[in-house]
Short mmCIF file of C-alpha atoms in Angstrom, two decimals:
data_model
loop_
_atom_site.label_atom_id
_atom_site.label_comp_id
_atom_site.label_asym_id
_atom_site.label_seq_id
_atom_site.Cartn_x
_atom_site.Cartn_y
_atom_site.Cartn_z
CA UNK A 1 -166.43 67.54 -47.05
CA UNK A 2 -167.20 65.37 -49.84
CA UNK A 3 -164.39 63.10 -49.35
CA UNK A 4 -165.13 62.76 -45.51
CA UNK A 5 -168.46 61.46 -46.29
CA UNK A 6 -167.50 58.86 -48.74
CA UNK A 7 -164.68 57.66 -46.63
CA UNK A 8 -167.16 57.32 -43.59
CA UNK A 9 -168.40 54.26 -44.09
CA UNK A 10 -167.30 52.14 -46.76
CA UNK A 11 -167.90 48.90 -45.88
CA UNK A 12 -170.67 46.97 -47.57
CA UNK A 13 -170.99 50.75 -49.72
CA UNK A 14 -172.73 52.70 -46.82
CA UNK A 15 -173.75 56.33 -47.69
CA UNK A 16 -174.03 58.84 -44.95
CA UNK A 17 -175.50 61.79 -45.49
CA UNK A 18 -173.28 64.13 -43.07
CA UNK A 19 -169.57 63.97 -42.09
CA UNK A 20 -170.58 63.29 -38.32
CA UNK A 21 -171.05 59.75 -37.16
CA UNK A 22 -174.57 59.00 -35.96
CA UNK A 23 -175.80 57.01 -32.95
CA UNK A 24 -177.21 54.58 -35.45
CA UNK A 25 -178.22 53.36 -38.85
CA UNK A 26 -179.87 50.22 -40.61
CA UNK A 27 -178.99 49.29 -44.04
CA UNK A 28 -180.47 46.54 -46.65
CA UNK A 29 -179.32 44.75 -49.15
CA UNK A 30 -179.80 43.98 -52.15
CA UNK A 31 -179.45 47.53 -52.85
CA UNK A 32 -181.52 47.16 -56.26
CA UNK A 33 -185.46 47.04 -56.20
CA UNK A 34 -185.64 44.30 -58.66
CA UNK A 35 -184.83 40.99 -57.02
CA UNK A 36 -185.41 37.22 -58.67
CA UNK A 37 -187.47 34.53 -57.20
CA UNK A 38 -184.65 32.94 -54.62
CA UNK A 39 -183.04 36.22 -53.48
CA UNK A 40 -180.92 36.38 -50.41
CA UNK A 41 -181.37 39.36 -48.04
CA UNK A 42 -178.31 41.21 -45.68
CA UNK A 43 -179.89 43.35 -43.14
CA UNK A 44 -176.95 45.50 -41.42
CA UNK A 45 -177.01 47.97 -38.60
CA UNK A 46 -174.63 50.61 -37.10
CA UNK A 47 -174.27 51.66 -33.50
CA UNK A 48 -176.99 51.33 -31.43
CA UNK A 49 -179.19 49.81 -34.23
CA UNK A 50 -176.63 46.64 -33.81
CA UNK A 51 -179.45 45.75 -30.95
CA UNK A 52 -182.05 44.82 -33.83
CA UNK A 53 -179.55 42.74 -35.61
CA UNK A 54 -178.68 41.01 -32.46
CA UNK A 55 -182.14 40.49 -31.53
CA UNK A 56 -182.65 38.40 -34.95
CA UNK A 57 -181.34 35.09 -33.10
CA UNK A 58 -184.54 35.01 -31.22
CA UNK A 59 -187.22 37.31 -33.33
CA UNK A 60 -189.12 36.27 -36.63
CA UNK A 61 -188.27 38.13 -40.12
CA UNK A 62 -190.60 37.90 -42.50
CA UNK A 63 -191.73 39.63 -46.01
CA UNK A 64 -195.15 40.98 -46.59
CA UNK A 65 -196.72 41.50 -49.86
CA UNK A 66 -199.02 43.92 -50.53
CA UNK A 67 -202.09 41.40 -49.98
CA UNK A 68 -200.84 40.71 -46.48
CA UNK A 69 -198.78 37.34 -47.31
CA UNK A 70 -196.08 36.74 -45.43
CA UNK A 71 -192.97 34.53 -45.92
CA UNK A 72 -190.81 34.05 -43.05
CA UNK A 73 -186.92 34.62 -43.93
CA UNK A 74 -184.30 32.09 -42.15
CA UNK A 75 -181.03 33.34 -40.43
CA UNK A 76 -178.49 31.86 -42.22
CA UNK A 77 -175.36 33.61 -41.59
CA UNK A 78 -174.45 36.41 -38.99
CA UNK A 79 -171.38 38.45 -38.68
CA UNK A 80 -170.31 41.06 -36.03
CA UNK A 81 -167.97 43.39 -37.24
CA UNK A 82 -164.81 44.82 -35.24
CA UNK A 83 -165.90 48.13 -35.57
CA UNK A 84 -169.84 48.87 -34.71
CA UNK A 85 -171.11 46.88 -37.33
CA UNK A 86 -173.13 43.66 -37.18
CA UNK A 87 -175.23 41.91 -39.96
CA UNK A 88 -177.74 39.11 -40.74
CA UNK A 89 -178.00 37.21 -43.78
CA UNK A 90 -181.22 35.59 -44.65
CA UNK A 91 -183.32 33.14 -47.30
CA UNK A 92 -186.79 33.02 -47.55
CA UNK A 93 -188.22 29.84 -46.56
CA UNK A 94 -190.05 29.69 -49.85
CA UNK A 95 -189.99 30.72 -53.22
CA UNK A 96 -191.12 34.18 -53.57
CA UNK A 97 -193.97 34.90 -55.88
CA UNK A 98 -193.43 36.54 -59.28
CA UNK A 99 -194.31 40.42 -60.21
CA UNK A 100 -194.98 40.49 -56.06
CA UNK A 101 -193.41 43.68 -54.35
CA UNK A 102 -192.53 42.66 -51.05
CA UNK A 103 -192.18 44.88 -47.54
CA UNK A 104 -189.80 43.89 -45.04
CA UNK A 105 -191.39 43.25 -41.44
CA UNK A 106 -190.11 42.18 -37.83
CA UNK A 107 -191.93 40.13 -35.22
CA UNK A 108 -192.73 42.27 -32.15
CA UNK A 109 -191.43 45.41 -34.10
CA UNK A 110 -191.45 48.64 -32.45
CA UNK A 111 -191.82 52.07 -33.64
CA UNK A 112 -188.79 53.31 -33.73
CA UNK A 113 -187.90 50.04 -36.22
CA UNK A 114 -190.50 51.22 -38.09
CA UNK A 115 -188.77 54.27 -38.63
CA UNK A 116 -185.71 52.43 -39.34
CA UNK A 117 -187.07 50.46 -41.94
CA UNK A 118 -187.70 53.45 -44.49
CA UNK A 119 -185.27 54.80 -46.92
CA UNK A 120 -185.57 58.11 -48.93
CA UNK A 121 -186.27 58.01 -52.48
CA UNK A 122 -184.23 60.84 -54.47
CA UNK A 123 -186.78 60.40 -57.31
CA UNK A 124 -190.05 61.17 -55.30
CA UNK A 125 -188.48 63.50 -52.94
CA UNK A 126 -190.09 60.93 -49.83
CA UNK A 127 -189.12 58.78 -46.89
CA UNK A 128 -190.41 55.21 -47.93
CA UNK A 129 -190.87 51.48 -46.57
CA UNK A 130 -187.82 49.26 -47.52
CA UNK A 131 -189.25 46.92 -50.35
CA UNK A 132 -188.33 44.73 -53.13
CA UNK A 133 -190.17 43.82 -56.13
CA UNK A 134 -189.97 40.38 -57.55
CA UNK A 135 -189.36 39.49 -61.27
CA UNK A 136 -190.84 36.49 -62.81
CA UNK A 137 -186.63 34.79 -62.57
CA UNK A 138 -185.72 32.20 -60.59
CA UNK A 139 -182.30 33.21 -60.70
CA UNK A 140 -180.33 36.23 -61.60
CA UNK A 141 -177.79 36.59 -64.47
CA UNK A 142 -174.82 34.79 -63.58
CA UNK A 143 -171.47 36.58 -62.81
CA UNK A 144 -168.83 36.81 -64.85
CA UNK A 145 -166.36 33.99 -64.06
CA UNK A 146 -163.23 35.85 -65.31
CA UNK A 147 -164.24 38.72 -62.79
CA UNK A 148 -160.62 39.31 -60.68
CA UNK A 149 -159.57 41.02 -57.39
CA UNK A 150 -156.23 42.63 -57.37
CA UNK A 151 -154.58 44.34 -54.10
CA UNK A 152 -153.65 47.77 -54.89
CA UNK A 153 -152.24 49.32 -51.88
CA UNK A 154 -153.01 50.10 -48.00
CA UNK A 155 -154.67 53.70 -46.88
CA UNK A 156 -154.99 55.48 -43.73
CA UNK A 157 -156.47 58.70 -43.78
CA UNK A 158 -157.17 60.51 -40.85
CA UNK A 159 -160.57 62.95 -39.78
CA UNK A 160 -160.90 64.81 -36.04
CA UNK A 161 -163.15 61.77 -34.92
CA UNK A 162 -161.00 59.37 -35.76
CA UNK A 163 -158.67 57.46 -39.09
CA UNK A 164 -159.73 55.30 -41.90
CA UNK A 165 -157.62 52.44 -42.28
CA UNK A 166 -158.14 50.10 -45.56
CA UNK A 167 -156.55 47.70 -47.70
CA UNK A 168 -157.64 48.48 -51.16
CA UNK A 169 -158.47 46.24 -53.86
CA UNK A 170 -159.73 46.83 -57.49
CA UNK A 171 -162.34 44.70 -58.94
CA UNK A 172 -161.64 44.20 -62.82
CA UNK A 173 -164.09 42.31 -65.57
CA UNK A 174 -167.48 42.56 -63.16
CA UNK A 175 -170.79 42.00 -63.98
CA UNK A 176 -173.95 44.52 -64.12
CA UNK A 177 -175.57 42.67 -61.69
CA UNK A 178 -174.92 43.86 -57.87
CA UNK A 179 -172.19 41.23 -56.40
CA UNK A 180 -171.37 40.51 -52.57
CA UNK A 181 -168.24 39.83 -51.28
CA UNK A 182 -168.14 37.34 -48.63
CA UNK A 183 -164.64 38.41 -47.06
CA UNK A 184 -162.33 36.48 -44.32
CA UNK A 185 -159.46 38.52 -42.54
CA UNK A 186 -156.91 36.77 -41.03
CA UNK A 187 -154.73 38.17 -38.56
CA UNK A 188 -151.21 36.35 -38.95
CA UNK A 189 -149.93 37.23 -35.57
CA UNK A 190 -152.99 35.15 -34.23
CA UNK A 191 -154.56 33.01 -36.72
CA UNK A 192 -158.01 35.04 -35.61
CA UNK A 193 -160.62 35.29 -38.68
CA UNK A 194 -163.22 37.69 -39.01
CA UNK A 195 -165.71 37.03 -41.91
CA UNK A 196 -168.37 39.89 -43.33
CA UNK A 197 -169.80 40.50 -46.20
CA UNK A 198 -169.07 43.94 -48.39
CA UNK A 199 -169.56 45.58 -51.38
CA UNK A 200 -167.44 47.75 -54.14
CA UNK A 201 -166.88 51.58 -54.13
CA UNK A 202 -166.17 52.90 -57.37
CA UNK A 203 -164.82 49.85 -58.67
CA UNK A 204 -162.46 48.98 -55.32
CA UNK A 205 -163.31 47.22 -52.09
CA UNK A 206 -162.21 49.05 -49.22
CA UNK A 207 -161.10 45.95 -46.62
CA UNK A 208 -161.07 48.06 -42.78
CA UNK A 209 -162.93 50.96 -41.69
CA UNK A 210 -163.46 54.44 -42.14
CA UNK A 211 -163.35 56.54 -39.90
CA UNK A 212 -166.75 55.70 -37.50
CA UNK A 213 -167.31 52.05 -38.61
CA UNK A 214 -165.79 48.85 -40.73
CA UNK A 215 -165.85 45.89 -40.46
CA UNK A 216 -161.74 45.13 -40.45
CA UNK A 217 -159.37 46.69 -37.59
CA UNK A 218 -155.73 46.62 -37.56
CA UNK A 219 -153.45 46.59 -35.32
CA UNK A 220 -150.30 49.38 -35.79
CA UNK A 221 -148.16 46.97 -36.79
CA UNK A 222 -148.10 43.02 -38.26
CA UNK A 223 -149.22 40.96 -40.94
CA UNK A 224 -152.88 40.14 -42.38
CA UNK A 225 -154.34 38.04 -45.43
CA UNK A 226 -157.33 38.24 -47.05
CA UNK A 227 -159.62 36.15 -49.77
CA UNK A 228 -163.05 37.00 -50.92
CA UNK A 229 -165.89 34.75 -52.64
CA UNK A 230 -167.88 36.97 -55.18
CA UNK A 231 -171.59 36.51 -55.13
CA UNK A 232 -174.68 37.77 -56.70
CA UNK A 233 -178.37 38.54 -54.95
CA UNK A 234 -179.42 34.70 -54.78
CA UNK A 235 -176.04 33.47 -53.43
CA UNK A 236 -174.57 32.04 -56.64
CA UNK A 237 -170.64 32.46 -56.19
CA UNK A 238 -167.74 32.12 -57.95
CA UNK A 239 -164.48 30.80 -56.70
CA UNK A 240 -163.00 31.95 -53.64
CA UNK A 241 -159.53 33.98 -54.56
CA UNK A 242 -156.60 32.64 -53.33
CA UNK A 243 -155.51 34.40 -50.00
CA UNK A 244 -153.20 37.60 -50.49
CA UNK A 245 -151.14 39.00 -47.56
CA UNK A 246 -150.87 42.96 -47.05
CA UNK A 247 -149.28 44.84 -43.91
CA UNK A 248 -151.06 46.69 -41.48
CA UNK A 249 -151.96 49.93 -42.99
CA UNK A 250 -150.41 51.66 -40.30
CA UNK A 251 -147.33 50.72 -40.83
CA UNK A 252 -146.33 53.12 -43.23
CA UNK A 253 -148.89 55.50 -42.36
CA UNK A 254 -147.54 58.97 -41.31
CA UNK A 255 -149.95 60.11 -38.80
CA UNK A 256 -150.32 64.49 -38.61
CA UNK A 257 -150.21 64.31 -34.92
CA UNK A 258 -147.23 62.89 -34.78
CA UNK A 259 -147.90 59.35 -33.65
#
């Protein structure tokens, strides 16, 4: 059961709390409470909750402080995964204020996205607003420039609803600080490039899907390549890798029902 769960969806280091998929999901980034000054934010949604992320072309995002302030946050980049995933990168149009904890807030926002926009916090026991809390930075610690990506192997593993199917990567020499990786899949056999934005499990990024969502598909057979651009929280990045070229995961893969 365990292993189902954290195979469910790796991209961008979702965490599902049950081995079923749901009907849908919102998840925000960065992941740690403490932001600096010029932070970037990834808003990401599963399933049906794809229709809020959509909806950001045409809707206002803003953060509120506590005192009611509000800084509006500019669509900057925005991704639609192959597999029922779709996010929005944004940058405040302003510097945010120091020691300021921040709430995030839609124009026209509806009840249920209120709903959406809470998280549960293990330490308190409690469903809570998304927030961030400012630190008196301008930027974050930078990362370390001798951080590497090396291809280990490909994976498919398969579940009743459906495989997993990733190309697997270990990340050596990282930094503390949480790191994005802006990612562009090429598939040979058509020159067609999908770009998203994921994050490290354990150490690895998982390029593909598990087994309800990804943002990677393959086909069962041909050729893909792959480079990634580390980056922390404000959008400081290092050099893109060069490209490496893997095989289609399922071509090795020995499927139990006999396909």
């Amino acid at each position: 059961m365990k292993k189902i769960i954290l195979l469910l969806l790796l991209t961008f280091g979702i965490k599902i709390a049950f081995a079923e998929c749901s009907m849908s999901a919102m998840y925000y980034f960065p992941e740690t409470k403490e932001i600096g000054l010029n932070s970037k934010f990834i808003i990401q949604g599963y399933a049906f909750s794809q229709k809020t992320i959509k909806s950001f072309k045409n809707r206002k995002v803003y953060l509120e402080s506590e005192n009611g302030e509000l800084i509006e946050l500019n669509l900057q980049e925005f991704y639609t995964g192959q597999m029922q995933l779709t996010q929005a990168i944004f940058c405040p149009t302003s510097e945010l204020k120091p020691n300021t904890k921040y709430f995030l807030k839609y124009s026209d926002q509806t009840e249920n996205e209120g709903r959406e926009m809470k998280q549960y916090n293990r330490e308190k026991k409690v469903r809570e607003k998304v927030y961030w809390k400012t630190t008196d930075k301008k930027e974050l610690e930078s990362l370390n420039s001798n951080l590497n990506v090396e291809f280990e192997k490909t994976e498919v593993i398969h579940y009743g609803c459906g495989p997993s199917a990733n190309a697997i990567f270990n990340v050596k020499n990282k930094s503390e600080s949480e790191i994005w990786y802006k990612t562009e899949v090429v598939d040979l056999s058509t020159n067609d490039k999908k770009v998203f934005y994921i994050k490290e499990w354990n150490g690895k990024l998982n390029v593909g899907h598990g087994m309800c969502a990804g943002a990677f598909t393959y086909k069962n057979k041909g050729k893909y390549k792959v480079r990634f651009t580390p980056m922390n929280t404000d959008g400081k990045s290092l050099k893109t890798t060069d490209w490496t070229t893997f095989e289609s995961p399922f071509m090795n893969d020995k499927s139990p029902f006999g396909n």
